[in-house]
Amino acid sequence: MGIQIENISKFYGHFTALRDVSLDVQAGELVALLGPSGSGKTTLLRIIAGLESPDEGRVILSGEDAAYKNPRDRNVGFVFQHYALFRHMTVFENVAFGLKVRPRRDRLPKKEIFDRVFSLLKLVQLDFFAARYPAQLSGGQRQRVALARALAVEPKVLLLDEPFGALDAQVRKELRRWLKKLHEKIHVTSVFVTHDQEEALEVADRLVIMNNGAVEQIGTPEEIYHRPANPFVFRFLGDVNLFHCRTENGHYSFIGQGGDISDKDGSVRQVFIRPHLFDISLTPGNRESIQGSIQHINAAGPSVKVEIVSEWGGSVQVNIPQDRYQRLGLQKGMSVYLIPLQMSTFDETLPTEEQP
Amino acid sequence: MAGKRKKSVIPGFGLTMGITTGYLGLIVLFPLACLFFQTLDVSLDTVQKTVFSGRALAAFGLSFGASFAAACVNTVFGFLVAWVLVRYTFPGRFLVDAMVDLPFALPTAVAGISLTFLYAQNGWLGKFLYGLGIPSVYSRIGVFIALIFIGLPFVVRTVQPVLVNFDTQVEEAAASLGASRFKAFTRVIMPEVLPSAITGFALAFARALGEYGSVVFISGNMPHRTEIVPLLIMTRLEEYDYLGAQILAVVMLVLSFCFLFLINFLQYWGQRHHRMQECVA
């Protein structure tokens, strides 16, 4: 039931879509492929489904090399971003399709097809819409039909290509929680592609972070969020501020801001600080801090987003709790000091996304 | 406020509707109505004599029969051409694509002459066809060949845009659900393309019914055998039998309208039937 991906590469002319990607998906696991657009995650998913063929490497489904297997023989359920429903068929017909197109000798009797389709429609909470056409459903409902259709053939592996990408924010959140619950109920080995880190962190058992056709890091959501392997992963998982820091005898001091480090004497490091890992103070205090003035305040939301122009002229994003904001009485134009609560550094020898 | 007329969201209904009906009336309805009314005072006896003469009946039979057969052939091969043009990239594709429209643009007489040369007993293709015992010119087969030639673009041009807009992911979905290529084609692609293919069929059929120029060269115009209705009408005119020509024209008009109406209805009904079937299953 598991998927082994071994050293897969895929080229389109001179463009490398995937470079030596290996990945092990355990049976019953829900894995997210996360990366920016063009990172090769959808190509990898399509290769698993057999909709594309790899130029190098192999895909092993349930211990069997799938190289010469057609998509229709792989027993893989695929859910497309834009649903790809059969629009001339009702919801019922869509879900029943995979069962009805089987060769006569392994086709289920009509009654069993009917029962199976209805139990799936109940599972996706659409049994009342069985007689409707896709055009009569909302986006979220259509995607649930697509999911039921994929599950109808009892796939060994379920693949979802940005399943919630075309839906609005509210429905997205609802559906991804529902997907998580559904997966806990039916435990089919699943791989889903997304560019939304929040979605991936919330739904997946494990994450695969991809960039430029290669895997940057594989791990549980917790591992990836708290111990990102490199600057790319760090930056991809959320907003981040970049600084330059000089370290001497365990002491550090901020000397600049931004991605590129001009001073290369070996003691300067790149420092990553998330917006919510700053405290704002009105006085310098005795800890290392960054001076700046408030340019913009957005107090709508669970935390207050403050944009600050640092002493080096760059912009710094800071999120502080509402009560802290009230107590400080922050105003636009005020001069403040930023105290980092937690910083991350990576050795400069590690690859960053700026390097080719 | 209370006295204000209700306004439609899309403006200009009155104006555009007025122009549309006026234009259609002037260009299409008025001439046809004139033709129709001029024959109203003709006695039934004359009509019967003109229409139910052996020669006229044979012409009607050939016109509708050959047009129908040619439209059927064009639907199958036009679909194939559209499929190849949309689905595959090959060198010269744009050339082939442009070539499809040639039968539209060519003066029909030119088409008739070249087809006659080609299919004549000593022509390049005729040599082989006559060898096989198929008389490809001055016969009903010749009429059929000419009508295939002029009707081809219609099906290609109606089916092509539908195939272009067809979401290939739907096919991929069918494949991942275990459908064979054949089943994906018949159950997923065909239902999407069929309405446009029927439209193309209707257009090719209508075009073939009205065709004159190319057929007169290749058919040989033998009364009772290879004479089509438009030619019979011309013959009547040349004989100064204006009334006879008019009667034949009106009958042609009514029959054509009935056929086109029937095809449109079939298309509509086909889609509905399809839908109902899905609901019941």
JSON list of N, CA, C and O in Angstrom, two decimals, chain B residues 129-165:
[
{"chain": "B", "resi": 129, "resn": "LEU", "atom": "N", "xyz": [-11.11, 3.76, -60.02]},
{"chain": "B", "resi": 129, "resn": "LEU", "atom": "CA", "xyz": [-12.49, 3.52, -59.63]},
{"chain": "B", "resi": 129, "resn": "LEU", "atom": "C", "xyz": [-13.26, 2.80, -60.75]},
{"chain": "B", "resi": 129, "resn": "LEU", "atom": "O", "xyz": [-14.00, 1.86, -60.48]},
{"chain": "B", "resi": 130, "resn": "TYR", "atom": "N", "xyz": [-13.02, 3.24, -61.99]},
{"chain": "B", "resi": 130, "resn": "TYR", "atom": "CA", "xyz": [-13.69, 2.57, -63.10]},
{"chain": "B", "resi": 130, "resn": "TYR", "atom": "C", "xyz": [-13.20, 1.14, -63.23]},
{"chain": "B", "resi": 130, "resn": "TYR", "atom": "O", "xyz": [-13.95, 0.23, -63.56]},
{"chain": "B", "resi": 131, "resn": "GLY", "atom": "N", "xyz": [-11.91, 0.95, -62.93]},
{"chain": "B", "resi": 131, "resn": "GLY", "atom": "CA", "xyz": [-11.34, -0.39, -62.94]},
{"chain": "B", "resi": 131, "resn": "GLY", "atom": "C", "xyz": [-12.05, -1.30, -61.94]},
{"chain": "B", "resi": 131, "resn": "GLY", "atom": "O", "xyz": [-12.22, -2.50, -62.18]},
{"chain": "B", "resi": 132, "resn": "LEU", "atom": "N", "xyz": [-12.46, -0.72, -60.82]},
{"chain": "B", "resi": 132, "resn": "LEU", "atom": "CA", "xyz": [-13.17, -1.50, -59.81]},
{"chain": "B", "resi": 132, "resn": "LEU", "atom": "C", "xyz": [-14.66, -1.60, -60.13]},
{"chain": "B", "resi": 132, "resn": "LEU", "atom": "O", "xyz": [-15.43, -2.13, -59.34]},
{"chain": "B", "resi": 133, "resn": "GLY", "atom": "N", "xyz": [-15.06, -1.01, -61.24]},
{"chain": "B", "resi": 133, "resn": "GLY", "atom": "CA", "xyz": [-16.47, -1.06, -61.61]},
{"chain": "B", "resi": 133, "resn": "GLY", "atom": "C", "xyz": [-17.31, 0.01, -60.96]},
{"chain": "B", "resi": 133, "resn": "GLY", "atom": "O", "xyz": [-18.51, -0.13, -60.82]},
{"chain": "B", "resi": 134, "resn": "ILE", "atom": "N", "xyz": [-16.63, 1.08, -60.49]},
{"chain": "B", "resi": 134, "resn": "ILE", "atom": "CA", "xyz": [-17.38, 2.18, -59.88]},
{"chain": "B", "resi": 134, "resn": "ILE", "atom": "C", "xyz": [-17.39, 3.36, -60.84]},
{"chain": "B", "resi": 134, "resn": "ILE", "atom": "O", "xyz": [-16.34, 3.96, -61.08]},
{"chain": "B", "resi": 135, "resn": "PRO", "atom": "N", "xyz": [-18.54, 3.69, -61.40]},
{"chain": "B", "resi": 135, "resn": "PRO", "atom": "CA", "xyz": [-18.60, 4.83, -62.30]},
{"chain": "B", "resi": 135, "resn": "PRO", "atom": "C", "xyz": [-18.59, 6.13, -61.49]},
{"chain": "B", "resi": 135, "resn": "PRO", "atom": "O", "xyz": [-19.59, 6.48, -60.87]},
{"chain": "B", "resi": 136, "resn": "SER", "atom": "N", "xyz": [-17.46, 6.82, -61.44]},
{"chain": "B", "resi": 136, "resn": "SER", "atom": "CA", "xyz": [-17.32, 7.91, -60.50]},
{"chain": "B", "resi": 136, "resn": "SER", "atom": "C", "xyz": [-17.73, 9.26, -61.07]},
{"chain": "B", "resi": 136, "resn": "SER", "atom": "O", "xyz": [-17.77, 10.24, -60.34]},
{"chain": "B", "resi": 137, "resn": "VAL", "atom": "N", "xyz": [-18.00, 9.36, -62.37]},
{"chain": "B", "resi": 137, "resn": "VAL", "atom": "CA", "xyz": [-18.60, 10.60, -62.87]},
{"chain": "B", "resi": 137, "resn": "VAL", "atom": "C", "xyz": [-19.85, 10.25, -63.69]},
{"chain": "B", "resi": 137, "resn": "VAL", "atom": "O", "xyz": [-20.05, 9.11, -64.07]},
{"chain": "B", "resi": 138, "resn": "TYR", "atom": "N", "xyz": [-20.66, 11.30, -63.91]},
{"chain": "B", "resi": 138, "resn": "TYR", "atom": "CA", "xyz": [-21.92, 11.14, -64.65]},
{"chain": "B", "resi": 138, "resn": "TYR", "atom": "C", "xyz": [-22.78, 10.04, -64.02]},
{"chain": "B", "resi": 138, "resn": "TYR", "atom": "O", "xyz": [-23.35, 9.21, -64.72]},
{"chain": "B", "resi": 139, "resn": "SER", "atom": "N", "xyz": [-22.78, 10.02, -62.70]},
{"chain": "B", "resi": 139, "resn": "SER", "atom": "CA", "xyz": [-23.55, 9.01, -61.99]},
{"chain": "B", "resi": 139, "resn": "SER", "atom": "C", "xyz": [-23.93, 9.59, -60.63]},
{"chain": "B", "resi": 139, "resn": "SER", "atom": "O", "xyz": [-23.47, 10.66, -60.25]},
{"chain": "B", "resi": 140, "resn": "ARG", "atom": "N", "xyz": [-24.76, 8.87, -59.92]},
{"chain": "B", "resi": 140, "resn": "ARG", "atom": "CA", "xyz": [-25.14, 9.32, -58.57]},
{"chain": "B", "resi": 140, "resn": "ARG", "atom": "C", "xyz": [-23.94, 9.35, -57.65]},
{"chain": "B", "resi": 140, "resn": "ARG", "atom": "O", "xyz": [-23.85, 10.17, -56.75]},
{"chain": "B", "resi": 141, "resn": "ILE", "atom": "N", "xyz": [-23.00, 8.44, -57.87]},
{"chain": "B", "resi": 141, "resn": "ILE", "atom": "CA", "xyz": [-21.78, 8.43, -57.05]},
{"chain": "B", "resi": 141, "resn": "ILE", "atom": "C", "xyz": [-21.02, 9.74, -57.24]},
{"chain": "B", "resi": 141, "resn": "ILE", "atom": "O", "xyz": [-20.47, 10.31, -56.29]},
{"chain": "B", "resi": 142, "resn": "GLY", "atom": "N", "xyz": [-21.04, 10.24, -58.48]},
{"chain": "B", "resi": 142, "resn": "GLY", "atom": "CA", "xyz": [-20.38, 11.51, -58.77]},
{"chain": "B", "resi": 142, "resn": "GLY", "atom": "C", "xyz": [-21.00, 12.64, -57.96]},
{"chain": "B", "resi": 142, "resn": "GLY", "atom": "O", "xyz": [-20.29, 13.48, -57.39]},
{"chain": "B", "resi": 143, "resn": "VAL", "atom": "N", "xyz": [-22.35, 12.66, -57.92]},
{"chain": "B", "resi": 143, "resn": "VAL", "atom": "CA", "xyz": [-23.04, 13.68, -57.13]},
{"chain": "B", "resi": 143, "resn": "VAL", "atom": "C", "xyz": [-22.61, 13.59, -55.67]},
{"chain": "B", "resi": 143, "resn": "VAL", "atom": "O", "xyz": [-22.26, 14.59, -55.03]},
{"chain": "B", "resi": 144, "resn": "PHE", "atom": "N", "xyz": [-22.60, 12.38, -55.19]},
{"chain": "B", "resi": 144, "resn": "PHE", "atom": "CA", "xyz": [-22.20, 12.09, -53.80]},
{"chain": "B", "resi": 144, "resn": "PHE", "atom": "C", "xyz": [-20.78, 12.60, -53.52]},
{"chain": "B", "resi": 144, "resn": "PHE", "atom": "O", "xyz": [-20.52, 13.27, -52.52]},
{"chain": "B", "resi": 145, "resn": "ILE", "atom": "N", "xyz": [-19.86, 12.35, -54.45]},
{"chain": "B", "resi": 145, "resn": "ILE", "atom": "CA", "xyz": [-18.46, 12.79, -54.28]},
{"chain": "B", "resi": 145, "resn": "ILE", "atom": "C", "xyz": [-18.39, 14.32, -54.20]},
{"chain": "B", "resi": 145, "resn": "ILE", "atom": "O", "xyz": [-17.74, 14.89, -53.31]},
{"chain": "B", "resi": 146, "resn": "ALA", "atom": "N", "xyz": [-19.11, 14.99, -55.10]},
{"chain": "B", "resi": 146, "resn": "ALA", "atom": "CA", "xyz": [-19.07, 16.46, -55.11]},
{"chain": "B", "resi": 146, "resn": "ALA", "atom": "C", "xyz": [-19.63, 17.03, -53.80]},
{"chain": "B", "resi": 146, "resn": "ALA", "atom": "O", "xyz": [-19.11, 17.98, -53.24]},
{"chain": "B", "resi": 147, "resn": "LEU", "atom": "N", "xyz": [-20.70, 16.42, -53.31]},
{"chain": "B", "resi": 147, "resn": "LEU", "atom": "CA", "xyz": [-21.34, 16.93, -52.09]},
{"chain": "B", "resi": 147, "resn": "LEU", "atom": "C", "xyz": [-20.46, 16.68, -50.86]},
{"chain": "B", "resi": 147, "resn": "LEU", "atom": "O", "xyz": [-20.46, 17.46, -49.92]},
{"chain": "B", "resi": 148, "resn": "ILE", "atom": "N", "xyz": [-19.69, 15.59, -50.87]},
{"chain": "B", "resi": 148, "resn": "ILE", "atom": "CA", "xyz": [-18.74, 15.36, -49.78]},
{"chain": "B", "resi": 148, "resn": "ILE", "atom": "C", "xyz": [-17.70, 16.47, -49.77]},
{"chain": "B", "resi": 148, "resn": "ILE", "atom": "O", "xyz": [-17.37, 17.04, -48.73]},
{"chain": "B", "resi": 149, "resn": "PHE", "atom": "N", "xyz": [-17.22, 16.79, -50.98]},
{"chain": "B", "resi": 149, "resn": "PHE", "atom": "CA", "xyz": [-16.16, 17.81, -51.10]},
{"chain": "B", "resi": 149, "resn": "PHE", "atom": "C", "xyz": [-16.61, 19.15, -50.51]},
{"chain": "B", "resi": 149, "resn": "PHE", "atom": "O", "xyz": [-15.91, 19.75, -49.70]},
{"chain": "B", "resi": 150, "resn": "ILE", "atom": "N", "xyz": [-17.80, 19.60, -50.89]},
{"chain": "B", "resi": 150, "resn": "ILE", "atom": "CA", "xyz": [-18.20, 20.95, -50.46]},
{"chain": "B", "resi": 150, "resn": "ILE", "atom": "C", "xyz": [-18.68, 20.99, -49.00]},
{"chain": "B", "resi": 150, "resn": "ILE", "atom": "O", "xyz": [-18.72, 22.05, -48.40]},
{"chain": "B", "resi": 151, "resn": "GLY", "atom": "N", "xyz": [-19.00, 19.84, -48.41]},
{"chain": "B", "resi": 151, "resn": "GLY", "atom": "CA", "xyz": [-19.57, 19.85, -47.05]},
{"chain": "B", "resi": 151, "resn": "GLY", "atom": "C", "xyz": [-18.55, 19.64, -45.94]},
{"chain": "B", "resi": 151, "resn": "GLY", "atom": "O", "xyz": [-18.86, 19.83, -44.76]},
{"chain": "B", "resi": 152, "resn": "LEU", "atom": "N", "xyz": [-17.32, 19.26, -46.33]},
{"chain": "B", "resi": 152, "resn": "LEU", "atom": "CA", "xyz": [-16.32, 18.88, -45.31]},
{"chain": "B", "resi": 152, "resn": "LEU", "atom": "C", "xyz": [-16.07, 19.95, -44.25]},
{"chain": "B", "resi": 152, "resn": "LEU", "atom": "O", "xyz": [-16.04, 19.65, -43.05]},
{"chain": "B", "resi": 153, "resn": "PRO", "atom": "N", "xyz": [-15.87, 21.23, -44.63]},
{"chain": "B", "resi": 153, "resn": "PRO", "atom": "CA", "xyz": [-15.45, 22.22, -43.62]},
{"chain": "B", "resi": 153, "resn": "PRO", "atom": "C", "xyz": [-16.45, 22.38, -42.47]},
{"chain": "B", "resi": 153, "resn": "PRO", "atom": "O", "xyz": [-16.07, 22.71, -41.37]},
{"chain": "B", "resi": 154, "resn": "PHE", "atom": "N", "xyz": [-17.73, 22.13, -42.75]},
{"chain": "B", "resi": 154, "resn": "PHE", "atom": "CA", "xyz": [-18.75, 22.45, -41.73]},
{"chain": "B", "resi": 154, "resn": "PHE", "atom": "C", "xyz": [-18.56, 21.65, -40.45]},
{"chain": "B", "resi": 154, "resn": "PHE", "atom": "O", "xyz": [-18.57, 22.20, -39.36]},
{"chain": "B", "resi": 155, "resn": "VAL", "atom": "N", "xyz": [-18.39, 20.33, -40.61]},
{"chain": "B", "resi": 155, "resn": "VAL", "atom": "CA", "xyz": [-18.24, 19.51, -39.41]},
{"chain": "B", "resi": 155, "resn": "VAL", "atom": "C", "xyz": [-16.91, 19.83, -38.71]},
{"chain": "B", "resi": 155, "resn": "VAL", "atom": "O", "xyz": [-16.85, 19.96, -37.50]},
{"chain": "B", "resi": 156, "resn": "VAL", "atom": "N", "xyz": [-15.85, 19.98, -39.51]},
{"chain": "B", "resi": 156, "resn": "VAL", "atom": "CA", "xyz": [-14.55, 20.28, -38.91]},
{"chain": "B", "resi": 156, "resn": "VAL", "atom": "C", "xyz": [-14.64, 21.56, -38.09]},
{"chain": "B", "resi": 156, "resn": "VAL", "atom": "O", "xyz": [-14.21, 21.62, -36.94]},
{"chain": "B", "resi": 157, "resn": "ARG", "atom": "N", "xyz": [-15.23, 22.60, -38.69]},
{"chain": "B", "resi": 157, "resn": "ARG", "atom": "CA", "xyz": [-15.24, 23.90, -38.01]},
{"chain": "B", "resi": 157, "resn": "ARG", "atom": "C", "xyz": [-16.22, 23.98, -36.84]},
{"chain": "B", "resi": 157, "resn": "ARG", "atom": "O", "xyz": [-16.08, 24.85, -35.99]},
{"chain": "B", "resi": 158, "resn": "THR", "atom": "N", "xyz": [-17.20, 23.10, -36.77]},
{"chain": "B", "resi": 158, "resn": "THR", "atom": "CA", "xyz": [-18.07, 23.13, -35.59]},
{"chain": "B", "resi": 158, "resn": "THR", "atom": "C", "xyz": [-17.50, 22.26, -34.47]},
{"chain": "B", "resi": 158, "resn": "THR", "atom": "O", "xyz": [-17.65, 22.58, -33.30]},
{"chain": "B", "resi": 159, "resn": "VAL", "atom": "N", "xyz": [-16.84, 21.17, -34.83]},
{"chain": "B", "resi": 159, "resn": "VAL", "atom": "CA", "xyz": [-16.33, 20.25, -33.81]},
{"chain": "B", "resi": 159, "resn": "VAL", "atom": "C", "xyz": [-15.01, 20.75, -33.21]},
{"chain": "B", "resi": 159, "resn": "VAL", "atom": "O", "xyz": [-14.76, 20.62, -32.02]},
{"chain": "B", "resi": 160, "resn": "GLN", "atom": "N", "xyz": [-14.19, 21.37, -34.06]},
{"chain": "B", "resi": 160, "resn": "GLN", "atom": "CA", "xyz": [-12.86, 21.81, -33.64]},
{"chain": "B", "resi": 160, "resn": "GLN", "atom": "C", "xyz": [-12.85, 22.65, -32.35]},
{"chain": "B", "resi": 160, "resn": "GLN", "atom": "O", "xyz": [-12.14, 22.31, -31.42]},
{"chain": "B", "resi": 161, "resn": "PRO", "atom": "N", "xyz": [-13.65, 23.74, -32.27]},
{"chain": "B", "resi": 161, "resn": "PRO", "atom": "CA", "xyz": [-13.58, 24.54, -31.05]},
{"chain": "B", "resi": 161, "resn": "PRO", "atom": "C", "xyz": [-14.01, 23.78, -29.80]},
{"chain": "B", "resi": 161, "resn": "PRO", "atom": "O", "xyz": [-13.48, 24.01, -28.71]},
{"chain": "B", "resi": 162, "resn": "VAL", "atom": "N", "xyz": [-14.93, 22.86, -29.96]},
{"chain": "B", "resi": 162, "resn": "VAL", "atom": "CA", "xyz": [-15.37, 22.07, -28.80]},
{"chain": "B", "resi": 162, "resn": "VAL", "atom": "C", "xyz": [-14.24, 21.18, -28.32]},
{"chain": "B", "resi": 162, "resn": "VAL", "atom": "O", "xyz": [-13.98, 21.04, -27.12]},
{"chain": "B", "resi": 163, "resn": "LEU", "atom": "N", "xyz": [-13.50, 20.59, -29.27]},
{"chain": "B", "resi": 163, "resn": "LEU", "atom": "CA", "xyz": [-12.37, 19.74, -28.89]},
{"chain": "B", "resi": 163, "resn": "LEU", "atom": "C", "xyz": [-11.25, 20.57, -28.27]},
{"chain": "B", "resi": 163, "resn": "LEU", "atom": "O", "xyz": [-10.59, 20.13, -27.34]},
{"chain": "B", "resi": 164, "resn": "VAL", "atom": "N", "xyz": [-11.05, 21.79, -28.79]},
{"chain": "B", "resi": 164, "resn": "VAL", "atom": "CA", "xyz": [-10.01, 22.65, -28.24]},
{"chain": "B", "resi": 164, "resn": "VAL", "atom": "C", "xyz": [-10.32, 22.96, -26.78]},
{"chain": "B", "resi": 164, "resn": "VAL", "atom": "O", "xyz": [-9.45, 22.92, -25.91]},
{"chain": "B", "resi": 165, "resn": "ASN", "atom": "N", "xyz": [-11.60, 23.24, -26.50]},
{"chain": "B", "resi": 165, "resn": "ASN", "atom": "CA", "xyz": [-11.98, 23.60, -25.13]},
{"chain": "B", "resi": 165, "resn": "ASN", "atom": "C", "xyz": [-12.16, 22.40, -24.22]},
{"chain": "B", "resi": 165, "resn": "ASN", "atom": "O", "xyz": [-12.40, 22.57, -23.03]}
]
